[in-house]
Amino acid sequence: MAHNPEGNRKQVHYVGDSRVRADRPKLYPPDYSEFPGKTEAFIPDFLLKEWMVAAVFLVGFMTLVMSELPPLGEKADPTNTSFLPVPDWYFLFLYQLLKYKWASGPYVVIGTVILPGIAGAALLLAPWLDRSKERRPHKRPVATGLMIVTIIAICALTWAAEAEHEKQLESAPGRKPKEAKVIAADERGYQLYKQSACIKCHGDQLQGVNGPHLIGVGNKPGMSAEKIIEIMNNGRGMMPAGMFQGSKEDQKVLAEWLMKQKQK
Amino acid sequence: MLRAIYDWVDERLDITPIWRDVADHEVPEHVNPAHHFSAFIYCFGGLTFFVVVIQILSGMFLALYYVPDIVNAHPSVSYLQNELAMGAIVRGMHHWGASVAIVMLFLHTLRVFFTGSYKHPREFNWIVGMLIFLVMIGLGFTGYLLPWDNKAYFATKVGVEIAASVPFVGKYIATFLQGGDIVGAVTLERFFALHVFFLPALLFMLLAVHFILIRRQGISGPL
């Protein structure tokens, strides 16, 4: 108790006082008495309301978490050449930018540096680019307009990237299943398959020759017998329309047989 | 008893002014959603911080099981998601929280922009906010690789390739990110360190400055 032998409870005596001097004016934030209305103290009045907002938010968030499992794909395989790379959704608009002719190849610097650079610098320096005293959005149309155009552009690019990726996923042959044996090879569907033009491009063991392989075609998301009949009739990508010449009943048998090809 | 402990500490450390400053500062009517429902737009910043707290907590628990090497990373994530009690929930919070954090940050930025709150005298806090945005994007990019599945691997590969196409400095950025010539073992270590140590440290400093400046300058007035 060497520091305070008299038991002086009012004041602490620091030795070699290095604290900021008490008479230094403190920088108090402006009080809001100049704004007409009901101000309230942060704790506890306002914080309770903030917690209510946070509670509502948390319920929504946990609903999302519990309804959608986080995805986990197969272990990274650098030798996999058929995997379609896609960045996380908030990078998609930048990714899409690089797919346009005017921002790729010899002009890639436009997509990687110039456009993002201009947008980033403009955002960073916004307080100095928009120097008017006016704060209302409609009183500063240039700043508001540019921001709205940018938001629309970001949304459109993200949308385009997503649509393109879906399309690529659909037409991509995908990973060839390890189990490559034709399923139900003794059924009539296989006979129909071998008799028709399918075999020329997709191969006698469904292994794919000029066209993509059909092993595991029954596992593809969104694939159904009706969808297969539609592809046979209308073609897809390189595949011409009307490739199946037999009767409607035979076509149905063939499509249902193809849906049995669920090799893993 | 509690009072006595408080007095004992306060007498020595003079803590009362610190918390009274936080507790007593007045919150104006125009940002209070209890008075004007439309004031919920002023909650976006606080909610972003809330999501960041969720990210920190869920990330700390993920780090109990995650192994940052190319052999064990994927099995460890698979284990904590499929075998561990509540593992899928914790990983789900971190996974979806990453996206929600970006969304809330974007909304908060738009609120500040459209209310012109970045103007004098708050220019500096706008800059700090933009830096926080960059750090959060960096956290998203580095965190995406950590599960070490095909999606993570190839997205990072493309990301590094894009960075490498930047003239002059591109190849240095790529080497820095990869820690070598390919996206491989060192890249995963590196992204893990950036995601768990470097970027969060930077984020905490920036957040501290962000909040201190808000207390100094107060919330911008009503429109």
Tab-separated table of C-alpha atoms in Angstrom:
chain	number	residue	atom	x	y	z
A	1	MET	CA	0.000	0.000	0.000
A	2	ALA	CA	2.966	2.232	-0.565
A	3	HIS	CA	1.225	4.331	-3.166
A	4	ASN	CA	-1.616	5.525	-1.047
A	5	PRO	CA	-0.677	5.338	2.613
A	6	GLU	CA	-3.248	7.877	3.823
A	7	GLY	CA	-6.104	5.910	2.290
A	8	ASN	CA	-7.083	8.867	0.111
A	9	ARG	CA	-9.965	7.398	-1.879
A	10	LYS	CA	-10.691	10.436	-3.948
A	11	GLN	CA	-7.637	10.692	-6.075
A	12	VAL	CA	-4.981	8.472	-7.568
A	13	HIS	CA	-1.478	9.835	-7.414
A	14	TYR	CA	0.500	8.836	-10.456
A	15	VAL	CA	4.249	9.102	-10.245
A	16	GLY	CA	5.634	10.929	-13.263
A	17	ASP	CA	2.249	11.736	-14.706
A	18	SER	CA	2.255	11.010	-18.440
A	19	ARG	CA	-1.456	11.216	-18.948
A	20	VAL	CA	-3.084	13.759	-21.193
A	21	ARG	CA	-3.633	16.927	-19.162
A	22	ALA	CA	-7.135	17.233	-17.840
A	23	ASP	CA	-7.587	20.799	-19.030
A	24	ARG	CA	-7.090	19.816	-22.634
A	25	PRO	CA	-10.428	20.407	-24.425
A	26	LYS	CA	-11.993	17.121	-25.438
A	27	LEU	CA	-13.395	16.569	-28.901
A	28	TYR	CA	-16.970	15.865	-28.080
A	29	PRO	CA	-19.193	14.799	-30.975
A	30	PRO	CA	-21.886	17.328	-31.767
A	31	ASP	CA	-24.942	16.819	-29.679
A	32	TYR	CA	-28.149	16.474	-31.588
A	33	SER	CA	-30.148	19.109	-29.792
A	34	GLU	CA	-29.839	21.117	-32.995
A	35	PHE	CA	-31.909	18.468	-34.773
A	36	PRO	CA	-35.526	18.668	-33.723
A	37	GLY	CA	-36.764	15.310	-32.546
A	38	LYS	CA	-36.418	12.547	-30.077
A	39	THR	CA	-32.801	11.773	-29.456
A	40	GLU	CA	-32.026	9.022	-27.005
A	41	ALA	CA	-29.001	7.657	-25.207
A	42	PHE	CA	-27.101	4.873	-26.909
A	43	ILE	CA	-27.172	2.560	-23.867
A	44	PRO	CA	-29.651	1.176	-23.095
A	45	ASP	CA	-32.443	2.818	-25.095
A	46	PHE	CA	-31.106	2.698	-28.610
A	47	LEU	CA	-29.027	-0.439	-28.208
A	48	LEU	CA	-32.149	-2.423	-27.297
A	49	LYS	CA	-33.734	-1.403	-30.595
A	50	GLU	CA	-30.577	-2.268	-32.491
A	51	TRP	CA	-30.626	-5.678	-30.832
A	52	MET	CA	-34.179	-6.202	-31.989
A	53	VAL	CA	-33.148	-5.469	-35.563
A	54	ALA	CA	-30.178	-7.807	-35.114
A	55	ALA	CA	-32.446	-10.545	-33.722
A	56	VAL	CA	-34.737	-10.367	-36.759
A	57	PHE	CA	-31.668	-10.439	-38.991
A	58	LEU	CA	-30.224	-13.415	-37.120
A	59	VAL	CA	-33.455	-15.415	-37.506
A	60	GLY	CA	-33.375	-14.830	-41.264
A	61	PHE	CA	-29.689	-15.673	-41.448
A	62	MET	CA	-29.963	-18.898	-39.452
A	63	THR	CA	-32.955	-19.936	-41.577
A	64	LEU	CA	-30.720	-19.616	-44.626
A	65	VAL	CA	-27.908	-21.527	-42.915
A	66	MET	CA	-30.149	-24.374	-41.840
A	67	SER	CA	-32.039	-24.689	-45.111
A	68	GLU	CA	-29.000	-24.710	-47.403
A	69	LEU	CA	-26.001	-26.878	-46.622
A	70	PRO	CA	-22.738	-25.226	-47.611
A	71	PRO	CA	-21.517	-26.925	-50.793
A	72	LEU	CA	-18.350	-28.989	-50.787
A	73	GLY	CA	-17.180	-30.393	-54.116
A	74	GLU	CA	-14.733	-33.160	-54.787
A	75	LYS	CA	-11.144	-32.783	-53.655
A	76	ALA	CA	-9.144	-30.459	-55.912
A	77	ASP	CA	-7.629	-32.312	-58.839
A	78	PRO	CA	-5.273	-30.091	-60.864
A	79	THR	CA	-5.240	-32.663	-63.692
A	80	ASN	CA	-8.989	-32.341	-64.193
A	81	THR	CA	-9.236	-30.572	-67.541
A	82	SER	CA	-12.999	-30.571	-67.926
A	83	PHE	CA	-13.841	-28.613	-64.750
A	84	LEU	CA	-15.504	-25.301	-65.487
A	85	PRO	CA	-13.945	-22.659	-63.243
A	86	VAL	CA	-16.274	-20.114	-61.691
A	87	PRO	CA	-15.385	-17.476	-59.095
A	88	ASP	CA	-17.553	-16.638	-56.125
A	89	TRP	CA	-20.663	-14.726	-57.151
A	90	TYR	CA	-19.411	-11.274	-56.138
A	91	PHE	CA	-16.477	-11.550	-58.560
A	92	LEU	CA	-18.677	-12.686	-61.452
A	93	PHE	CA	-19.177	-9.219	-62.931
A	94	LEU	CA	-15.420	-8.661	-63.186
A	95	TYR	CA	-15.006	-12.147	-64.617
A	96	GLN	CA	-17.712	-11.535	-67.217
A	97	LEU	CA	-16.080	-8.254	-68.255
A	98	LEU	CA	-13.011	-10.191	-69.396
A	99	LYS	CA	-15.094	-12.308	-71.760
A	100	TYR	CA	-15.994	-9.426	-74.066
A	101	LYS	CA	-13.828	-8.867	-77.118
A	102	TRP	CA	-13.098	-5.253	-76.252
A	103	ALA	CA	-11.770	-6.244	-72.839
A	104	SER	CA	-9.890	-9.440	-73.569
A	105	GLY	CA	-6.960	-10.698	-75.603
A	106	PRO	CA	-4.846	-7.683	-76.567
A	107	TYR	CA	-7.252	-5.364	-74.721
A	108	VAL	CA	-7.324	-7.372	-71.507
A	109	VAL	CA	-5.757	-4.440	-69.675
A	110	ILE	CA	-9.075	-2.598	-70.158
A	111	GLY	CA	-10.890	-5.323	-68.230
A	112	THR	CA	-8.267	-5.962	-65.556
A	113	VAL	CA	-6.842	-2.522	-64.827
A	114	ILE	CA	-8.452	0.404	-66.618
A	115	LEU	CA	-12.182	-0.083	-65.966
A	116	PRO	CA	-11.884	-1.455	-62.407
A	117	GLY	CA	-9.186	1.150	-61.744
A	118	ILE	CA	-11.343	4.055	-62.865
A	119	ALA	CA	-14.356	2.771	-60.940
A	120	GLY	CA	-12.287	2.047	-57.826
A	121	ALA	CA	-10.480	5.381	-57.885
A	122	ALA	CA	-13.727	7.276	-58.472
A	123	LEU	CA	-15.322	5.511	-55.505
A	124	LEU	CA	-12.296	6.085	-53.275
A	125	LEU	CA	-12.062	9.756	-54.212
A	126	ALA	CA	-15.822	10.383	-54.174
A	127	PRO	CA	-15.602	13.025	-51.412
A	128	TRP	CA	-13.263	15.109	-53.574
A	129	LEU	CA	-15.030	14.503	-56.888
A	130	ASP	CA	-18.426	15.444	-55.463
A	131	ARG	CA	-17.581	18.580	-53.506
A	132	SER	CA	-20.919	20.351	-53.365
A	133	LYS	CA	-22.471	20.982	-49.964
A	134	GLU	CA	-25.639	19.250	-51.141
A	135	ARG	CA	-26.328	15.815	-49.685
A	136	ARG	CA	-29.710	14.832	-51.113
A	137	PRO	CA	-29.322	12.293	-53.946
A	138	HIS	CA	-31.576	14.164	-56.371
A	139	LYS	CA	-29.667	17.411	-55.817
A	140	ARG	CA	-26.433	15.855	-57.100
A	141	PRO	CA	-27.590	14.062	-60.248
A	142	VAL	CA	-24.120	13.256	-61.622
A	143	ALA	CA	-22.958	11.278	-58.594
A	144	THR	CA	-26.337	9.569	-58.156
A	145	GLY	CA	-26.659	8.836	-61.879
A	146	LEU	CA	-23.183	7.343	-62.172
A	147	MET	CA	-23.763	5.140	-59.149
A	148	ILE	CA	-27.113	3.883	-60.453
A	149	VAL	CA	-25.623	3.123	-63.881
A	150	THR	CA	-22.763	1.258	-62.183
A	151	ILE	CA	-25.148	-0.796	-60.054
A	152	ILE	CA	-27.225	-1.705	-63.116
A	153	ALA	CA	-24.046	-2.645	-65.021
A	154	ILE	CA	-22.837	-4.847	-62.148
A	155	CYS	CA	-26.229	-6.587	-61.923
A	156	ALA	CA	-26.399	-7.105	-65.711
A	157	LEU	CA	-22.835	-8.470	-65.895
A	158	THR	CA	-23.431	-10.809	-62.957
A	159	TRP	CA	-26.647	-12.016	-64.591
A	160	ALA	CA	-24.899	-12.574	-67.935
A	161	ALA	CA	-22.032	-14.458	-66.267
A	162	GLU	CA	-24.447	-16.666	-64.348
A	163	ALA	CA	-26.521	-17.409	-67.481
A	164	GLU	CA	-23.414	-18.225	-69.499
A	165	HIS	CA	-22.074	-20.504	-66.789
A	166	GLU	CA	-25.384	-22.399	-66.568
A	167	LYS	CA	-25.332	-22.872	-70.326
A	168	GLN	CA	-21.761	-24.151	-70.295
A	169	LEU	CA	-22.541	-26.527	-67.446
A	170	GLU	CA	-25.446	-27.962	-69.410
A	171	SER	CA	-23.465	-28.680	-72.559
A	172	ALA	CA	-20.270	-29.730	-70.798
A	173	PRO	CA	-19.775	-33.505	-70.980
A	174	GLY	CA	-18.762	-33.584	-67.372
A	175	ARG	CA	-16.449	-36.001	-65.676
A	176	LYS	CA	-16.527	-39.500	-67.139
A	177	PRO	CA	-17.766	-41.886	-64.436
A	178	LYS	CA	-15.280	-44.473	-63.249
A	179	GLU	CA	-17.804	-47.276	-63.785
A	180	ALA	CA	-18.059	-47.115	-67.582
A	181	LYS	CA	-20.056	-50.289	-68.259
A	182	VAL	CA	-23.316	-49.962	-70.173
A	183	ILE	CA	-26.250	-50.623	-67.845
A	184	ALA	CA	-29.085	-52.961	-68.955
A	185	ALA	CA	-27.213	-53.998	-72.106
A	186	ASP	CA	-29.693	-56.824	-72.720
A	187	GLU	CA	-32.714	-54.539	-73.005
A	188	ARG	CA	-34.428	-53.408	-76.169
A	189	GLY	CA	-33.279	-49.811	-75.627
A	190	TYR	CA	-29.701	-50.813	-76.296
A	191	GLN	CA	-30.757	-52.570	-79.528
A	192	LEU	CA	-32.553	-49.392	-80.649
A	193	TYR	CA	-29.511	-47.346	-79.688
A	194	LYS	CA	-27.214	-49.524	-81.781
A	195	GLN	CA	-29.571	-49.541	-84.761
A	196	SER	CA	-29.972	-45.777	-84.915
A	197	ALA	CA	-27.559	-42.965	-85.745
A	198	CYS	CA	-26.750	-42.328	-82.064
A	199	ILE	CA	-23.970	-44.905	-82.109
A	200	LYS	CA	-21.936	-42.993	-84.703
A	201	CYS	CA	-21.236	-40.023	-82.479
A	202	HIS	CA	-21.850	-41.351	-78.964
A	203	GLY	CA	-20.071	-44.691	-79.529
A	204	ASP	CA	-21.133	-48.338	-79.182
A	205	GLN	CA	-20.294	-48.340	-75.441
A	206	LEU	CA	-21.708	-44.808	-74.909
A	207	GLN	CA	-18.086	-43.726	-74.630
A	208	GLY	CA	-18.411	-40.814	-77.063
A	209	VAL	CA	-16.676	-40.599	-80.431
A	210	ASN	CA	-17.375	-37.331	-82.216
A	211	GLY	CA	-19.985	-36.375	-79.706
A	212	PRO	CA	-19.956	-36.334	-75.895
A	213	HIS	CA	-20.110	-39.597	-73.932
A	214	LEU	CA	-23.468	-40.627	-72.474
A	215	ILE	CA	-22.175	-42.654	-69.532
A	216	GLY	CA	-24.044	-41.543	-66.462
A	217	VAL	CA	-26.403	-39.361	-68.508
A	218	GLY	CA	-29.254	-40.387	-66.188
A	219	ASN	CA	-27.496	-38.615	-63.276
A	220	LYS	CA	-27.339	-35.230	-64.964
A	221	PRO	CA	-29.329	-32.604	-63.089
A	222	GLY	CA	-32.502	-31.650	-64.968
A	223	MET	CA	-32.268	-34.671	-67.275
A	224	SER	CA	-35.419	-36.700	-67.933
A	225	ALA	CA	-36.805	-39.016	-70.613
A	226	GLU	CA	-38.861	-36.109	-72.002
A	227	LYS	CA	-35.775	-33.924	-72.130
A	228	ILE	CA	-33.831	-36.637	-73.987
A	229	ILE	CA	-36.655	-37.031	-76.541
A	230	GLU	CA	-36.626	-33.253	-76.995
A	231	ILE	CA	-32.868	-33.313	-77.642
A	232	MET	CA	-33.272	-36.206	-80.123
A	233	ASN	CA	-35.935	-34.252	-81.998
A	234	ASN	CA	-34.453	-30.765	-81.893
A	235	GLY	CA	-30.734	-31.460	-81.581
A	236	ARG	CA	-28.360	-29.530	-79.345
A	237	GLY	CA	-25.045	-27.813	-79.946
A	238	MET	CA	-23.316	-29.787	-82.703
A	239	MET	CA	-26.048	-32.424	-82.750
A	240	PRO	CA	-28.488	-31.997	-85.649
A	241	ALA	CA	-32.268	-32.253	-85.228
A	242	GLY	CA	-34.285	-35.375	-86.014
A	243	MET	CA	-31.527	-37.923	-85.414
A	244	PHE	CA	-33.928	-40.650	-84.312
A	245	GLN	CA	-35.860	-42.071	-87.270
A	246	GLY	CA	-37.964	-44.807	-85.583
A	247	SER	CA	-41.473	-44.736	-84.117
A	248	LYS	CA	-42.585	-42.643	-81.135
A	249	GLU	CA	-42.877	-45.767	-78.981
A	250	ASP	CA	-39.332	-46.871	-79.808
A	251	GLN	CA	-38.048	-43.390	-79.085
A	252	LYS	CA	-39.665	-43.515	-75.660
A	253	VAL	CA	-38.120	-46.928	-74.955
A	254	LEU	CA	-34.705	-45.590	-75.994
A	255	ALA	CA	-35.023	-42.442	-73.854
A	256	GLU	CA	-36.086	-44.447	-70.809
A	257	TRP	CA	-33.201	-46.821	-71.354
A	258	LEU	CA	-30.794	-43.876	-71.524
A	259	MET	CA	-32.184	-42.593	-68.223
A	260	LYS	CA	-31.133	-45.926	-66.667
A	261	GLN	CA	-27.494	-45.048	-67.412
A	262	LYS	CA	-26.712	-43.883	-63.916
A	263	GLN	CA	-23.081	-44.958	-63.710
A	264	LYS	CA	-21.214	-43.242	-60.917
B	1	MET	CA	-19.979	-6.313	-3.610
B	2	LEU	CA	-19.943	-5.630	-7.367
B	3	ARG	CA	-20.131	-1.939	-6.630
B	4	ALA	CA	-17.092	-2.226	-4.356
B	5	ILE	CA	-15.091	-4.078	-7.032
B	6	TYR	CA	-16.078	-1.479	-9.608
B	7	ASP	CA	-15.074	1.380	-7.322
B	8	TRP	CA	-11.768	-0.302	-6.550
B	9	VAL	CA	-10.935	-0.593	-10.277
B	10	ASP	CA	-12.346	2.821	-11.149
B	11	GLU	CA	-10.347	4.524	-8.434
B	12	ARG	CA	-7.145	3.217	-10.006
B	13	LEU	CA	-7.923	3.182	-13.736
B	14	ASP	CA	-10.536	5.914	-14.097
B	15	ILE	CA	-12.704	3.785	-16.387
B	16	THR	CA	-15.983	5.606	-15.886
B	17	PRO	CA	-15.448	8.252	-18.582
B	18	ILE	CA	-14.619	5.579	-21.156
B	19	TRP	CA	-17.851	3.648	-20.941
B	20	ARG	CA	-20.003	6.680	-20.124
B	21	ASP	CA	-18.821	8.194	-23.373
B	22	VAL	CA	-20.109	5.155	-25.263
B	23	ALA	CA	-23.269	4.759	-23.216
B	24	ASP	CA	-24.418	8.359	-23.023
B	25	HIS	CA	-23.818	9.597	-26.530
B	26	GLU	CA	-27.086	10.610	-28.037
B	27	VAL	CA	-28.573	8.833	-31.016
B	28	PRO	CA	-30.629	11.198	-33.145
B	29	GLU	CA	-34.185	10.510	-34.181
B	30	HIS	CA	-33.508	10.275	-37.919
B	31	VAL	CA	-31.411	7.103	-37.579
B	32	ASN	CA	-33.764	5.397	-35.138
B	33	PRO	CA	-35.969	2.770	-36.794
B	34	ALA	CA	-38.338	2.935	-33.817
B	35	HIS	CA	-39.314	6.460	-34.858
B	36	HIS	CA	-39.034	6.219	-38.650
B	37	PHE	CA	-39.221	2.806	-40.241
B	38	SER	CA	-37.203	4.026	-43.232
B	39	ALA	CA	-34.285	4.578	-40.849
B	40	PHE	CA	-33.575	0.844	-41.135
B	41	ILE	CA	-31.119	1.820	-43.880
B	42	TYR	CA	-28.949	3.227	-41.073
B	43	CYS	CA	-28.782	-0.292	-39.582
B	44	PHE	CA	-26.810	-1.742	-42.489
B	45	GLY	CA	-23.453	-0.701	-41.035
B	46	GLY	CA	-24.230	-2.194	-37.638
B	47	LEU	CA	-25.545	-5.366	-39.260
B	48	THR	CA	-22.366	-5.638	-41.333
B	49	PHE	CA	-20.401	-5.531	-38.096
B	50	PHE	CA	-22.786	-8.137	-36.657
B	51	VAL	CA	-22.042	-10.462	-39.598
B	52	VAL	CA	-18.317	-9.805	-39.154
B	53	VAL	CA	-18.662	-10.913	-35.532
B	54	ILE	CA	-20.478	-14.054	-36.724
B	55	GLN	CA	-17.626	-14.657	-39.172
B	56	ILE	CA	-14.992	-14.264	-36.477
B	57	LEU	CA	-16.755	-16.604	-34.051
B	58	SER	CA	-17.637	-19.289	-36.627
B	59	GLY	CA	-14.142	-18.990	-38.104
B	60	MET	CA	-12.558	-19.549	-34.710
B	61	PHE	CA	-14.553	-22.756	-34.302
B	62	LEU	CA	-13.734	-23.912	-37.843
B	63	ALA	CA	-10.051	-23.413	-37.053
B	64	LEU	CA	-10.361	-26.049	-34.327
B	65	TYR	CA	-10.720	-28.723	-37.013
B	66	TYR	CA	-9.450	-27.285	-40.278
B	67	VAL	CA	-5.991	-28.436	-41.412
B	68	PRO	CA	-4.289	-26.107	-43.896
B	69	ASP	CA	-2.392	-28.523	-46.105
B	70	ILE	CA	-3.285	-29.990	-49.475
B	71	VAL	CA	-3.573	-33.559	-48.210
B	72	ASN	CA	-5.801	-32.895	-45.205
B	73	ALA	CA	-7.660	-29.687	-46.048
B	74	HIS	CA	-10.485	-31.309	-47.996
B	75	PRO	CA	-10.893	-34.312	-45.657
B	76	SER	CA	-10.926	-32.019	-42.622
B	77	VAL	CA	-13.650	-29.803	-44.131
B	78	SER	CA	-15.562	-32.908	-45.178
B	79	TYR	CA	-15.211	-34.286	-41.640
B	80	LEU	CA	-16.380	-31.158	-39.899
B	81	GLN	CA	-19.292	-30.831	-42.287
B	82	ASN	CA	-20.466	-34.449	-42.382
B	83	GLU	CA	-19.405	-36.084	-39.127
B	84	LEU	CA	-19.047	-33.409	-36.493
B	85	ALA	CA	-22.049	-32.414	-34.369
B	86	MET	CA	-23.247	-28.964	-35.535
B	87	GLY	CA	-20.279	-28.801	-37.912
B	88	ALA	CA	-22.522	-28.200	-40.910
B	89	ILE	CA	-24.205	-25.318	-39.060
B	90	VAL	CA	-20.914	-23.656	-38.117
B	91	ARG	CA	-19.496	-24.073	-41.607
B	92	GLY	CA	-22.829	-22.932	-43.040
B	93	MET	CA	-22.690	-19.776	-40.933
B	94	HIS	CA	-19.175	-19.043	-42.171
B	95	HIS	CA	-19.971	-19.926	-45.801
B	96	TRP	CA	-23.235	-17.988	-46.099
B	97	GLY	CA	-22.016	-15.285	-43.736
B	98	ALA	CA	-19.253	-14.485	-46.227
B	99	SER	CA	-21.828	-13.722	-48.907
B	100	VAL	CA	-24.162	-11.912	-46.521
B	101	ALA	CA	-21.251	-9.764	-45.264
B	102	ILE	CA	-20.506	-8.643	-48.825
B	103	VAL	CA	-24.194	-7.869	-49.413
B	104	MET	CA	-24.549	-5.881	-46.181
B	105	LEU	CA	-21.293	-4.045	-46.822
B	106	PHE	CA	-22.526	-3.147	-50.298
B	107	LEU	CA	-25.853	-1.903	-48.915
B	108	HIS	CA	-24.074	0.110	-46.195
B	109	THR	CA	-21.798	1.693	-48.812
B	110	LEU	CA	-24.805	2.592	-50.948
B	111	ARG	CA	-26.583	4.135	-47.946
B	112	VAL	CA	-23.555	6.279	-47.170
B	113	PHE	CA	-23.203	7.202	-50.827
B	114	PHE	CA	-26.817	8.111	-51.509
B	115	THR	CA	-27.205	10.105	-48.291
B	116	GLY	CA	-24.014	12.000	-49.152
B	117	SER	CA	-22.616	11.119	-45.750
B	118	TYR	CA	-19.076	10.887	-47.102
B	119	LYS	CA	-18.888	14.669	-47.496
B	120	HIS	CA	-17.005	17.128	-45.344
B	121	PRO	CA	-15.969	16.479	-42.582
B	122	ARG	CA	-16.236	12.678	-43.011
B	123	GLU	CA	-13.978	12.158	-46.069
B	124	PHE	CA	-11.413	10.235	-44.097
B	125	ASN	CA	-13.917	7.729	-42.750
B	126	TRP	CA	-15.143	7.090	-46.298
B	127	ILE	CA	-11.576	6.176	-47.282
B	128	VAL	CA	-11.286	3.869	-44.265
B	129	GLY	CA	-14.600	2.282	-45.249
B	130	MET	CA	-13.367	1.664	-48.794
B	131	LEU	CA	-10.242	0.008	-47.375
B	132	ILE	CA	-12.472	-2.199	-45.215
B	133	PHE	CA	-14.346	-3.156	-48.397
B	134	LEU	CA	-11.055	-4.136	-50.067
B	135	VAL	CA	-9.987	-6.206	-47.055
B	136	MET	CA	-13.365	-7.979	-46.998
B	137	ILE	CA	-13.047	-8.796	-50.716
B	138	GLY	CA	-9.553	-10.128	-49.952
B	139	LEU	CA	-10.969	-12.255	-47.141
B	140	GLY	CA	-13.568	-13.626	-49.559
B	141	PHE	CA	-10.967	-14.433	-52.199
B	142	THR	CA	-8.527	-16.134	-49.824
B	143	GLY	CA	-11.257	-17.994	-47.942
B	144	TYR	CA	-12.679	-19.445	-51.152
B	145	LEU	CA	-9.580	-21.627	-51.681
B	146	LEU	CA	-9.469	-23.152	-48.209
B	147	PRO	CA	-11.960	-26.061	-48.671
B	148	TRP	CA	-9.606	-27.233	-51.446
B	149	ASP	CA	-12.291	-28.667	-53.705
B	150	ASN	CA	-12.266	-28.371	-57.497
B	151	LYS	CA	-14.379	-25.222	-57.419
B	152	ALA	CA	-11.993	-23.543	-54.990
B	153	TYR	CA	-8.879	-24.653	-56.825
B	154	PHE	CA	-9.905	-23.610	-60.314
B	155	ALA	CA	-11.497	-20.342	-59.222
B	156	THR	CA	-8.229	-19.387	-57.515
B	157	LYS	CA	-6.262	-20.480	-60.552
B	158	VAL	CA	-8.355	-18.227	-62.784
B	159	GLY	CA	-8.127	-15.399	-60.254
B	160	VAL	CA	-4.339	-15.633	-60.149
B	161	GLU	CA	-4.190	-15.810	-63.954
B	162	ILE	CA	-6.255	-12.637	-64.184
B	163	ALA	CA	-3.966	-10.921	-61.676
B	164	ALA	CA	-0.960	-12.129	-63.695
B	165	SER	CA	-2.293	-10.449	-66.839
B	166	VAL	CA	-1.883	-6.998	-65.255
B	167	PRO	CA	0.958	-5.253	-67.090
B	168	PHE	CA	4.354	-4.826	-65.355
B	169	VAL	CA	3.418	-5.891	-61.819
B	170	GLY	CA	1.181	-8.829	-62.784
B	171	LYS	CA	3.796	-11.534	-62.503
B	172	TYR	CA	4.921	-10.271	-59.116
B	173	ILE	CA	1.337	-10.301	-57.835
B	174	ALA	CA	0.916	-13.846	-59.154
B	175	THR	CA	4.130	-15.016	-57.494
B	176	PHE	CA	3.113	-13.340	-54.241
B	177	LEU	CA	-0.304	-15.014	-54.271
B	178	GLN	CA	0.925	-18.439	-55.358
B	179	GLY	CA	4.144	-18.484	-53.400
B	180	GLY	CA	5.695	-20.097	-56.452
B	181	ASP	CA	4.892	-20.935	-60.051
B	182	ILE	CA	1.672	-22.886	-59.583
B	183	VAL	CA	-1.412	-22.894	-57.393
B	184	GLY	CA	-0.305	-25.610	-55.005
B	185	ALA	CA	0.718	-26.529	-51.491
B	186	VAL	CA	2.345	-23.183	-50.691
B	187	THR	CA	-0.623	-21.273	-52.092
B	188	LEU	CA	-2.965	-22.981	-49.648
B	189	GLU	CA	-0.653	-22.210	-46.698
B	190	ARG	CA	-0.363	-18.650	-47.852
B	191	PHE	CA	-4.081	-18.098	-48.358
B	192	PHE	CA	-4.723	-19.641	-44.957
B	193	ALA	CA	-2.264	-17.280	-43.273
B	194	LEU	CA	-3.667	-14.279	-45.129
B	195	HIS	CA	-7.242	-15.304	-44.360
B	196	VAL	CA	-6.719	-16.058	-40.680
B	197	PHE	CA	-3.941	-13.710	-39.537
B	198	PHE	CA	-2.949	-10.892	-41.880
B	199	LEU	CA	-6.282	-9.724	-43.244
B	200	PRO	CA	-8.241	-10.026	-39.959
B	201	ALA	CA	-5.517	-8.004	-38.191
B	202	LEU	CA	-5.822	-5.336	-40.852
B	203	LEU	CA	-9.616	-5.510	-40.615
B	204	PHE	CA	-9.609	-4.998	-36.828
B	205	MET	CA	-7.380	-1.960	-37.093
B	206	LEU	CA	-9.509	-0.427	-39.816
B	207	LEU	CA	-12.734	-1.187	-37.934
B	208	ALA	CA	-11.308	0.455	-34.795
B	209	VAL	CA	-10.445	3.592	-36.764
B	210	HIS	CA	-13.856	3.485	-38.472
B	211	PHE	CA	-15.724	3.371	-35.144
B	212	ILE	CA	-13.529	5.908	-33.348
B	213	LEU	CA	-14.062	8.347	-36.194
B	214	ILE	CA	-17.826	7.833	-36.015
B	215	ARG	CA	-17.722	8.649	-32.289
B	216	ARG	CA	-15.568	11.705	-32.963
B	217	GLN	CA	-17.660	13.066	-35.776
B	218	GLY	CA	-21.104	11.717	-34.973
B	219	ILE	CA	-23.585	10.389	-37.496
B	220	SER	CA	-24.336	12.723	-40.371
B	221	GLY	CA	-27.441	14.841	-39.850
B	222	PRO	CA	-30.853	14.259	-41.417
B	223	LEU	CA	-31.266	14.962	-45.113
